[in-house]
CSV table of C-alpha atoms in Angstrom, one decimal:
chain,number,residue,atom,x,y,z
A,282,MET,CA,-20.6,-5.0,20.9
A,283,ARG,CA,-19.7,-6.6,18.1
A,284,ASN,CA,-22.6,-7.4,14.9
A,285,LEU,CA,-21.8,-9.7,12.3
A,286,PHE,CA,-23.8,-9.9,9.0
A,287,ARG,CA,-25.4,-12.6,6.4
A,288,THR,CA,-26.4,-11.2,3.5
A,289,GLY,CA,-30.7,-11.9,3.0
A,290,VAL,CA,-30.4,-14.9,5.6
A,291,PRO,CA,-31.6,-15.5,9.2
A,292,VAL,CA,-28.7,-16.4,11.4
A,293,ILE,CA,-29.0,-17.6,15.3
A,294,LEU,CA,-24.9,-17.7,16.9
A,295,LEU,CA,-24.9,-19.0,20.2
A,296,LEU,CA,-22.4,-16.8,23.3
A,297,SER,CA,-21.1,-18.0,25.6
A,298,LEU,CA,-23.4,-16.7,28.4
A,299,SER,CA,-26.4,-15.5,27.2
A,300,LEU,CA,-28.0,-15.6,23.5
A,301,ILE,CA,-29.5,-13.0,21.1
A,302,VAL,CA,-31.1,-12.6,17.9
A,303,SER,CA,-31.9,-9.6,16.1
A,304,ALA,CA,-34.5,-9.2,12.7
A,305,CYS,CA,-33.9,-6.8,10.7
A,306,ASN,CA,-36.3,-5.9,8.1
A,307,PHE,CA,-36.4,-6.5,4.4
A,308,GLY,CA,-33.1,-5.1,2.4
A,309,ALA,CA,-31.4,-5.1,5.5
A,310,ASP,CA,-28.4,-7.5,6.2
A,311,GLU,CA,-29.2,-9.9,9.7
A,312,THR,CA,-27.0,-8.8,12.7
A,313,LEU,CA,-25.4,-11.7,14.7
A,314,ASN,CA,-24.5,-11.9,18.3
A,315,GLU,CA,-21.4,-10.9,19.4
A,316,MET,CA,-18.8,-13.5,19.4
A,317,ASP,CA,-14.4,-13.5,19.5
A,318,SER,CA,-13.2,-12.3,16.7
A,319,PRO,CA,-10.6,-15.5,14.6
A,320,PRO,CA,-7.3,-15.5,16.3
A,321,VAL,CA,-4.6,-14.4,13.8
A,322,ASP,CA,-1.3,-13.3,14.5
A,323,TYR,CA,1.0,-10.2,13.2
A,324,ILE,CA,4.4,-8.9,12.1
A,325,ASP,CA,5.5,-5.4,14.5
A,326,GLU,CA,6.8,-3.2,12.3
A,327,GLY,CA,9.9,-3.7,10.8
A,328,GLU,CA,10.5,-7.8,12.5
A,329,PRO,CA,11.1,-10.1,9.1
A,330,LEU,CA,8.5,-12.1,8.2
A,331,GLU,CA,9.2,-14.9,9.1
A,332,THR,CA,9.3,-18.3,6.9
A,333,ASP,CA,11.1,-21.5,6.6
A,334,MET,CA,14.1,-19.5,5.7
A,335,ASP,CA,14.3,-17.6,9.5
A,336,GLY,CA,15.1,-21.1,10.9
A,337,ASP,CA,12.7,-23.5,11.1
A,338,ALA,CA,13.0,-26.8,9.7
A,339,PRO,CA,14.7,-26.8,6.5
A,340,LEU,CA,12.7,-26.7,3.1
A,341,VAL,CA,14.4,-28.4,1.3
A,342,GLU,CA,12.7,-31.9,0.3
A,343,GLU,CA,14.3,-35.5,-1.4
A,344,GLY,CA,16.7,-34.9,-4.4
A,345,GLU,CA,17.7,-31.2,-3.2
A,346,ALA,CA,21.4,-30.3,-1.6
A,347,THR,CA,20.8,-29.7,2.9
A,348,GLU,CA,22.7,-27.0,5.3
A,349,ASP,CA,24.0,-27.2,7.6
A,350,VAL,CA,21.6,-26.6,10.6
A,351,ASP,CA,22.1,-25.1,14.5
A,352,GLU,CA,20.8,-28.0,16.5
A,353,ASN,CA,21.3,-25.3,19.2
A,354,SER,CA,19.2,-22.8,17.6
A,355,MET,CA,16.0,-24.8,17.5
A,356,THR,CA,12.9,-25.5,18.6
A,357,ASP,CA,10.8,-28.6,19.0
A,358,THR,CA,8.4,-27.2,16.8
A,359,VAL,CA,7.3,-24.7,14.2
A,360,THR,CA,3.7,-23.2,12.8
A,361,ARG,CA,2.3,-24.5,9.1
A,362,GLU,CA,-0.6,-23.7,7.8
A,363,LEU,CA,-2.6,-27.0,6.9
A,364,TYR,CA,-5.0,-26.6,4.6
A,365,LEU,CA,-8.3,-29.4,6.2
A,366,LEU,CA,-12.4,-29.6,5.3
A,367,ASP,CA,-14.7,-27.8,7.9
A,368,GLN,CA,-18.2,-29.4,8.6
A,369,ASP,CA,-19.9,-27.4,5.2
A,370,GLY,CA,-16.5,-29.1,3.2
A,371,LEU,CA,-14.7,-25.7,2.9
A,372,VAL,CA,-11.5,-25.6,2.3
A,373,VAL,CA,-9.9,-23.8,5.7
A,374,PRO,CA,-6.9,-23.2,6.7
A,375,GLN,CA,-5.9,-23.8,10.7
A,376,THR,CA,-2.4,-23.0,12.2
A,377,MET,CA,-1.4,-26.2,13.9
A,378,GLU,CA,2.5,-26.1,16.0
A,379,LEU,CA,3.7,-29.5,13.7
A,380,PRO,CA,6.8,-30.9,15.5
A,381,LYS,CA,10.2,-30.0,13.8
A,382,GLU,CA,11.7,-32.2,10.5
A,383,GLU,CA,13.5,-32.6,7.3
A,384,GLY,CA,10.9,-32.0,4.8
A,385,ALA,CA,9.0,-28.9,6.2
A,386,ILE,CA,6.5,-29.4,2.7
A,387,LYS,CA,6.6,-32.9,2.4
A,388,GLN,CA,5.6,-33.0,6.8
A,389,SER,CA,2.7,-30.7,5.7
A,390,LEU,CA,1.5,-32.9,3.0
A,391,GLU,CA,2.2,-35.5,5.0
A,392,TYR,CA,-0.3,-34.1,8.2
A,393,LEU,CA,-3.2,-34.2,5.4
A,394,VAL,CA,-3.8,-37.8,5.3
A,395,GLU,CA,-6.8,-39.1,6.9
A,396,GLY,CA,-5.7,-41.5,10.3
A,397,GLY,CA,-2.0,-39.8,10.1
A,398,PRO,CA,0.0,-37.7,12.8
A,399,ILE,CA,-2.6,-34.8,12.9
A,400,THR,CA,-5.8,-37.2,13.8
A,401,ASN,CA,-6.0,-36.9,17.6
A,402,GLU,CA,-5.2,-32.4,17.4
A,403,LEU,CA,-7.5,-31.9,14.2
A,404,PRO,CA,-10.2,-28.7,16.0
A,405,SER,CA,-13.6,-29.8,16.4
A,406,GLY,CA,-15.7,-30.0,13.0
A,407,PHE,CA,-12.7,-30.4,10.7
A,408,ARG,CA,-11.1,-33.0,9.0
A,409,ALA,CA,-7.9,-34.5,6.7
A,410,VAL,CA,-8.6,-34.8,3.2
A,411,ILE,CA,-6.0,-37.3,2.0
A,412,PRO,CA,-7.1,-40.5,2.1
A,413,SER,CA,-6.1,-42.9,4.5
A,414,GLY,CA,-3.4,-44.8,4.2
A,415,THR,CA,-1.7,-42.7,1.5
A,416,GLU,CA,2.4,-42.2,1.5
A,417,VAL,CA,3.8,-39.0,0.6
A,418,ASP,CA,7.5,-37.5,-0.9
A,419,VAL,CA,7.8,-35.1,-2.3
A,420,HIS,CA,10.4,-33.1,-4.9
A,421,LEU,CA,11.5,-29.3,-5.4
A,422,GLU,CA,12.1,-28.3,-8.7
A,423,ASP,CA,12.1,-24.7,-10.2
A,424,GLY,CA,9.6,-23.9,-8.3
A,425,VAL,CA,7.6,-26.7,-8.4
A,426,ALA,CA,7.1,-29.1,-6.0
A,427,ILE,CA,6.3,-33.1,-7.3
A,428,VAL,CA,4.2,-34.9,-4.9
A,429,ASP,CA,4.3,-38.2,-5.6
A,430,PHE,CA,1.3,-40.5,-3.4
A,431,SER,CA,1.3,-44.1,-3.6
A,432,PRO,CA,-1.7,-45.8,-4.8
A,433,GLU,CA,-4.3,-45.3,-2.4
A,434,PHE,CA,-4.8,-41.7,-2.9
A,435,GLU,CA,-7.2,-43.0,-5.4
A,436,GLU,CA,-9.1,-43.6,-2.6
A,437,TYR,CA,-11.8,-40.4,-2.0
A,438,LEU,CA,-15.3,-40.0,-3.7
A,439,PRO,CA,-15.5,-37.6,-6.9
A,440,GLU,CA,-17.2,-34.8,-4.6
A,441,ASP,CA,-13.9,-34.2,-3.3
A,442,GLU,CA,-11.9,-34.1,-6.0
A,443,MET,CA,-11.5,-30.6,-6.6
A,444,LYS,CA,-11.4,-29.4,-2.7
A,445,ILE,CA,-8.6,-32.1,-2.2
A,446,LEU,CA,-6.5,-30.8,-4.7
A,447,GLN,CA,-7.1,-27.4,-3.6
A,448,ALA,CA,-5.7,-28.2,-0.1
A,449,ILE,CA,-2.5,-30.3,-0.8
A,450,THR,CA,-1.7,-26.9,-3.3
A,451,TRP,CA,-2.6,-23.8,-0.9
A,452,THR,CA,-0.3,-26.4,1.8
A,453,ALA,CA,2.1,-26.7,-0.5
A,454,THR,CA,2.4,-23.2,-1.7
A,455,GLN,CA,3.0,-21.4,1.9
A,456,PHE,CA,6.4,-22.2,1.4
A,457,GLU,CA,8.3,-19.4,-0.5
A,458,GLU,CA,10.1,-21.4,-2.5
A,459,VAL,CA,7.1,-23.2,-4.7
A,460,ASP,CA,4.9,-21.5,-7.4
A,461,ARG,CA,2.4,-24.2,-8.2
A,462,VAL,CA,2.5,-28.7,-7.5
A,463,GLN,CA,3.0,-31.1,-9.7
A,464,ILE,CA,0.8,-35.0,-9.0
A,465,ARG,CA,1.9,-37.9,-9.6
A,466,ILE,CA,0.6,-41.4,-8.9
A,467,ASN,CA,3.2,-44.2,-7.7
A,468,GLY,CA,5.8,-42.4,-9.7
A,469,TYR,CA,3.2,-41.4,-12.9
A,470,GLU,CA,2.5,-38.1,-13.4
A,471,GLN,CA,-0.8,-37.1,-13.7
A,472,GLU,CA,-2.8,-34.6,-16.6
A,473,THR,CA,-5.9,-35.0,-14.2
A,474,MET,CA,-7.0,-36.6,-11.6
A,475,PRO,CA,-7.3,-40.6,-10.9
A,476,VAL,CA,-10.9,-40.1,-9.9
A,477,ASN,CA,-13.2,-37.8,-11.4
A,478,ASP,CA,-10.5,-36.5,-13.9
A,479,THR,CA,-10.1,-33.0,-13.3
A,480,PRO,CA,-7.6,-31.2,-15.6
A,481,ILE,CA,-3.3,-30.7,-14.0
A,482,GLY,CA,-1.8,-30.1,-16.9
A,483,GLU,CA,2.0,-28.3,-16.1
A,484,GLY,CA,0.6,-28.0,-12.3
A,485,PHE,CA,-2.3,-26.1,-10.1
A,486,SER,CA,-1.1,-22.9,-8.3
A,487,ARG,CA,-3.0,-20.5,-6.0
A,488,ALA,CA,-4.1,-18.8,-9.4
A,489,ASN,CA,-6.6,-22.1,-9.3
A,490,GLY,CA,-9.1,-20.8,-6.5
A,491,ILE,CA,-10.2,-22.0,-3.9
A,492,ASN,CA,-13.3,-22.5,-2.6
A,493,LEU,CA,-14.5,-21.8,-5.8
A,494,GLU,CA,-18.1,-19.8,-6.2
A,495,THR,CA,-19.0,-20.0,-10.0
A,496,GLU,CA,-22.7,-18.4,-9.5
A,497,GLY,CA,-24.1,-16.4,-11.8
A,498,VAL,CA,-21.0,-16.6,-14.1
A,499,VAL,CA,-21.1,-17.7,-17.7
A,500,ASP,CA,-18.1,-16.4,-20.2
A,501,LEU,CA,-15.2,-17.9,-17.8
A,502,VAL,CA,-12.6,-15.7,-20.6
A,503,ASN,CA,-13.9,-12.5,-20.2
A,504,SER,CA,-14.0,-12.9,-16.5
A,505,LYS,CA,-11.1,-13.1,-13.9
A,506,GLY,CA,-11.0,-15.1,-9.9
A,507,VAL,CA,-10.8,-12.9,-7.2
A,508,THR,CA,-9.7,-14.6,-3.4
A,509,LEU,CA,-11.6,-12.8,-0.7
A,510,TYR,CA,-12.1,-14.0,3.1
A,511,PHE,CA,-15.0,-14.3,5.0
A,512,LEU,CA,-16.1,-15.4,8.5
A,513,SER,CA,-17.3,-18.6,9.3
A,514,GLN,CA,-18.7,-20.6,12.8
A,515,GLN,CA,-18.7,-23.3,15.3
A,516,GLY,CA,-20.1,-22.8,18.4
A,517,ASP,CA,-18.8,-19.5,20.2
A,518,ASN,CA,-15.6,-19.9,17.7
A,519,THR,CA,-14.8,-17.8,14.6
A,520,TYR,CA,-12.6,-18.4,11.5
A,521,TYR,CA,-12.0,-16.9,7.7
A,522,VAL,CA,-12.4,-18.9,4.8
A,523,PRO,CA,-10.7,-17.5,1.3
A,524,VAL,CA,-13.4,-18.3,-1.1
A,525,THR,CA,-12.9,-17.2,-4.6
A,526,ARG,CA,-15.1,-15.4,-6.6
A,527,ARG,CA,-15.7,-15.5,-10.6
A,528,VAL,CA,-16.5,-11.5,-12.0
A,529,ALA,CA,-16.8,-9.9,-15.2
A,530,LYS,CA,-13.8,-8.2,-16.2
A,531,SER,CA,-14.1,-4.0,-16.5
A,532,ASN,CA,-12.1,-1.5,-17.5
A,533,ASP,CA,-13.4,0.9,-15.0
A,534,GLN,CA,-12.3,-0.3,-12.1
A,535,SER,CA,-8.8,-1.4,-11.0
A,536,THR,CA,-8.6,-5.7,-9.7
A,537,TYR,CA,-8.2,-3.6,-6.4
A,538,GLN,CA,-11.9,-1.7,-6.1
A,539,THR,CA,-12.8,-5.4,-7.5
A,540,VAL,CA,-11.8,-7.2,-3.9
A,541,VAL,CA,-13.7,-4.4,-1.9
A,542,SER,CA,-16.9,-4.0,-3.9
A,543,GLU,CA,-17.3,-8.1,-4.1
A,544,LEU,CA,-16.4,-8.0,-0.2
A,545,LEU,CA,-19.2,-5.4,0.5
A,546,ASN,CA,-21.9,-7.1,-1.6
A,547,GLY,CA,-21.3,-10.1,1.0
A,548,PRO,CA,-20.8,-14.2,1.3
A,549,SER,CA,-23.3,-15.6,-2.0
A,550,SER,CA,-26.4,-16.1,0.2
A,551,HIS,CA,-26.1,-20.3,-1.7
A,552,SER,CA,-22.9,-19.6,2.1
A,553,THR,CA,-23.1,-20.4,6.1
A,554,LEU,CA,-20.5,-17.7,5.5
A,555,LEU,CA,-21.2,-14.2,7.1
A,556,THR,CA,-19.8,-10.5,6.9
A,557,ASP,CA,-18.9,-8.6,9.5
A,558,ILE,CA,-18.8,-5.3,7.0
A,559,ARG,CA,-22.0,-3.6,7.5
A,560,TYR,CA,-25.4,-2.1,5.0
A,561,GLY,CA,-23.5,1.5,3.5
A,562,VAL,CA,-20.6,1.1,3.9
A,563,GLU,CA,-18.9,2.9,1.2
A,564,LEU,CA,-15.5,3.8,-1.2
A,565,ILE,CA,-14.9,7.6,-1.4
A,566,ASP,CA,-12.7,7.2,-3.3
A,567,GLU,CA,-10.3,4.7,-5.8
A,568,PRO,CA,-8.4,2.2,-4.4
A,569,ASP,CA,-4.2,4.2,-4.7
A,570,TYR,CA,-1.3,1.8,-4.8
A,571,GLN,CA,1.8,3.1,-4.0
A,572,ASN,CA,5.3,0.9,-3.2
A,573,GLY,CA,3.6,-2.2,-2.6
A,574,VAL,CA,0.8,-0.9,-0.3
A,575,VAL,CA,-3.3,-0.4,-1.0
A,576,THR,CA,-4.6,2.5,0.2
A,577,LEU,CA,-8.9,2.9,1.4
A,578,ASN,CA,-10.8,5.6,2.0
A,579,PHE,CA,-14.0,4.5,4.0
A,580,ASN,CA,-17.4,6.2,5.0
A,581,GLU,CA,-18.6,6.3,8.1
A,582,ALA,CA,-20.2,3.7,8.1
A,583,LEU,CA,-17.1,1.1,8.0
A,584,LEU,CA,-16.9,2.1,11.5
A,585,ASN,CA,-19.6,-0.3,13.1
A,586,GLN,CA,-17.6,-0.8,17.0
A,587,SER,CA,-18.3,1.8,20.6
A,588,GLU,CA,-21.0,2.9,19.4
A,589,GLY,CA,-20.2,3.4,15.8
A,590,GLU,CA,-16.9,5.5,16.3
A,591,ALA,CA,-14.0,1.7,16.4
A,592,LEU,CA,-12.8,-0.2,14.1
A,593,SER,CA,-13.4,-3.9,14.3
A,594,GLU,CA,-11.6,-6.7,14.3
A,595,ASP,CA,-12.9,-8.7,11.9
A,596,VAL,CA,-13.6,-6.3,9.0
A,597,LEU,CA,-9.5,-4.9,9.1
A,598,ASN,CA,-8.4,-8.8,9.0
A,599,MET,CA,-10.8,-9.6,5.5
A,600,LEU,CA,-9.4,-6.8,4.2
A,601,VAL,CA,-5.8,-7.3,4.8
A,602,LEU,CA,-6.5,-10.9,4.0
A,603,SER,CA,-8.4,-10.5,0.4
A,604,LEU,CA,-6.5,-7.3,-1.2
A,605,THR,CA,-2.2,-9.3,0.4
A,606,GLU,CA,-3.8,-12.5,-1.8
A,607,GLN,CA,-3.4,-10.1,-5.0
A,608,GLU,CA,0.7,-9.7,-6.6
A,609,GLY,CA,2.2,-6.8,-4.7
A,610,VAL,CA,0.2,-6.0,-2.1
A,611,GLU,CA,1.8,-5.4,0.9
A,612,GLN,CA,-0.1,-3.5,3.4
A,613,VAL,CA,-3.5,-1.6,3.3
A,614,ALA,CA,-4.2,1.6,5.0
A,615,LEU,CA,-7.0,2.2,5.9
A,616,HIS,CA,-8.9,5.5,6.1
A,617,VAL,CA,-12.6,6.9,7.1
A,618,ASN,CA,-13.2,10.5,5.2
A,619,GLY,CA,-9.6,11.1,4.8
A,620,GLU,CA,-8.8,10.4,8.1
A,621,SER,CA,-5.6,8.4,8.3
A,622,GLU,CA,-6.2,7.8,12.5
A,623,ILE,CA,-9.0,4.7,13.2
A,624,LEU,CA,-9.5,3.6,16.7
A,625,LYS,CA,-10.0,-0.2,16.8
A,626,ALA,CA,-12.1,-1.8,18.6
A,627,SER,CA,-10.1,-3.0,21.0
A,628,GLY,CA,-8.8,1.2,21.9
A,629,GLU,CA,-5.1,1.4,19.5
A,630,PRO,CA,-5.1,2.9,17.0
A,631,LEU,CA,-4.9,2.5,13.7
A,632,ALA,CA,-2.2,4.7,12.5
A,633,GLU,CA,0.5,2.8,9.8
A,634,PRO,CA,-0.7,0.3,7.3
A,635,VAL,CA,-1.2,-3.8,8.0
A,636,SER,CA,1.1,-6.4,6.6
A,637,ARG,CA,-0.7,-9.7,6.6
A,638,PRO,CA,-1.4,-11.4,9.4
A,639,THR,CA,1.7,-14.3,9.4
A,640,ARG,CA,-0.8,-17.2,10.8
A,641,VAL,CA,-4.5,-17.1,10.1
A,642,ASN,CA,-7.5,-19.0,12.1
A,643,THR,CA,-3.9,-20.4,15.3
A,644,GLY,CA,-6.6,-21.2,17.7
A,645,GLN,CA,-7.7,-24.9,18.8
A,646,PHE,CA,-11.3,-25.5,19.0
C-alpha cells in the first residue's frame, strides 16, 4: 500500500472503495491512504523530447517570420502545460489538449483567461487566472515574450497579482524559445504590475520562482531559491505542485544536495501539500553530477512500497521533477546502498537514469 506523509499535520484522505485513517506518534509523519499516482508521461531512452519544434503548431508569434508546415503531418490537437489556480490558490501545471493553431504562446496564454475557451475543460477545483474579457497579443524577440494585454487585464484582486504573473511566466516559458516575459497593457510597457505594483523590471522568468515560500528567511541576499515538487489532493485525485523555497546559501552543500535535503524536510507545515517520502530517508553520499546526470545514493528507507522493497512512483517523480529544475540537469539516477537496480512499485526495474516527464498532471478530473 502506498503511504503519503505531511509533516506535522493530521490528514484524512478518501479511497474509492474504503476509508483508512492512520495516526502517528510525536516526531513521526502522518500516514495517508492509498491513492493513484498523479499521471505523468515519460519519453523512451533515445526518443527526442516533444516540443513545438517536433512537428507541433508553429511557435512563431506576431512580428516573426513563419515557416511552411506540412498539413498532412499535422494533427488536430496539441498538448500544452497551462498554469492554473487550484482550490488552495496555488499555481499548478495542468497538461491540456488544445486545438493546433499558429502562435502557440499566444494561444496558451489566451487559455488562461477566465470565461475563455478553457472554461468547459477546466479540471474540477481549478480556475483560470487572467481577468475575463482580456485580449492577448504576443511578440517574440530575442528570447523575450512581450505579452500585450487589453485594459481588462487590470481588473483582478490584489492578492492574485503574483499568482497571475507566475502563471503567465511559467506557461510562456514552457517553450524553449522563451527565457522571460515582459508585460504591456494596451501597448505600454509596464515596469510594475498594475494593481499591487509588483516589480517586473526587464522581465519575469522561472528564476523568480513559483508559489513562493519565504517563512523563516530573513537575509534574502544570502539565500537562494530552489523549486521543489510536492503533492496535493482533491478527492481521489493527486497532482504535483511546484513551490520555490528560499534557503540559506551554503558552501558545504551543492545545490543538488540542498534540493534533496529540502525535499526530505517535506512541505511547509502551513501548507496543505503532501509528500510520499517517509521519515528516515537519508543520502549516503553527496550527489554526483556528470554530463547532465545527477546520481543519488540513498539508504534503504527510500523504498516505501511492497513491504519496503520497492520505490513509489511519487517519490521518483518528486526527485526527478525537482532536480531537473536545476540548470544542466537532464536526468536523475537513483541508487540504494550503492545498488543501481531498484524495483519500482509497478514491478518494473529501475536501472537507468530517468529524464524529466514530458508532461505533468495529465489526468482529467
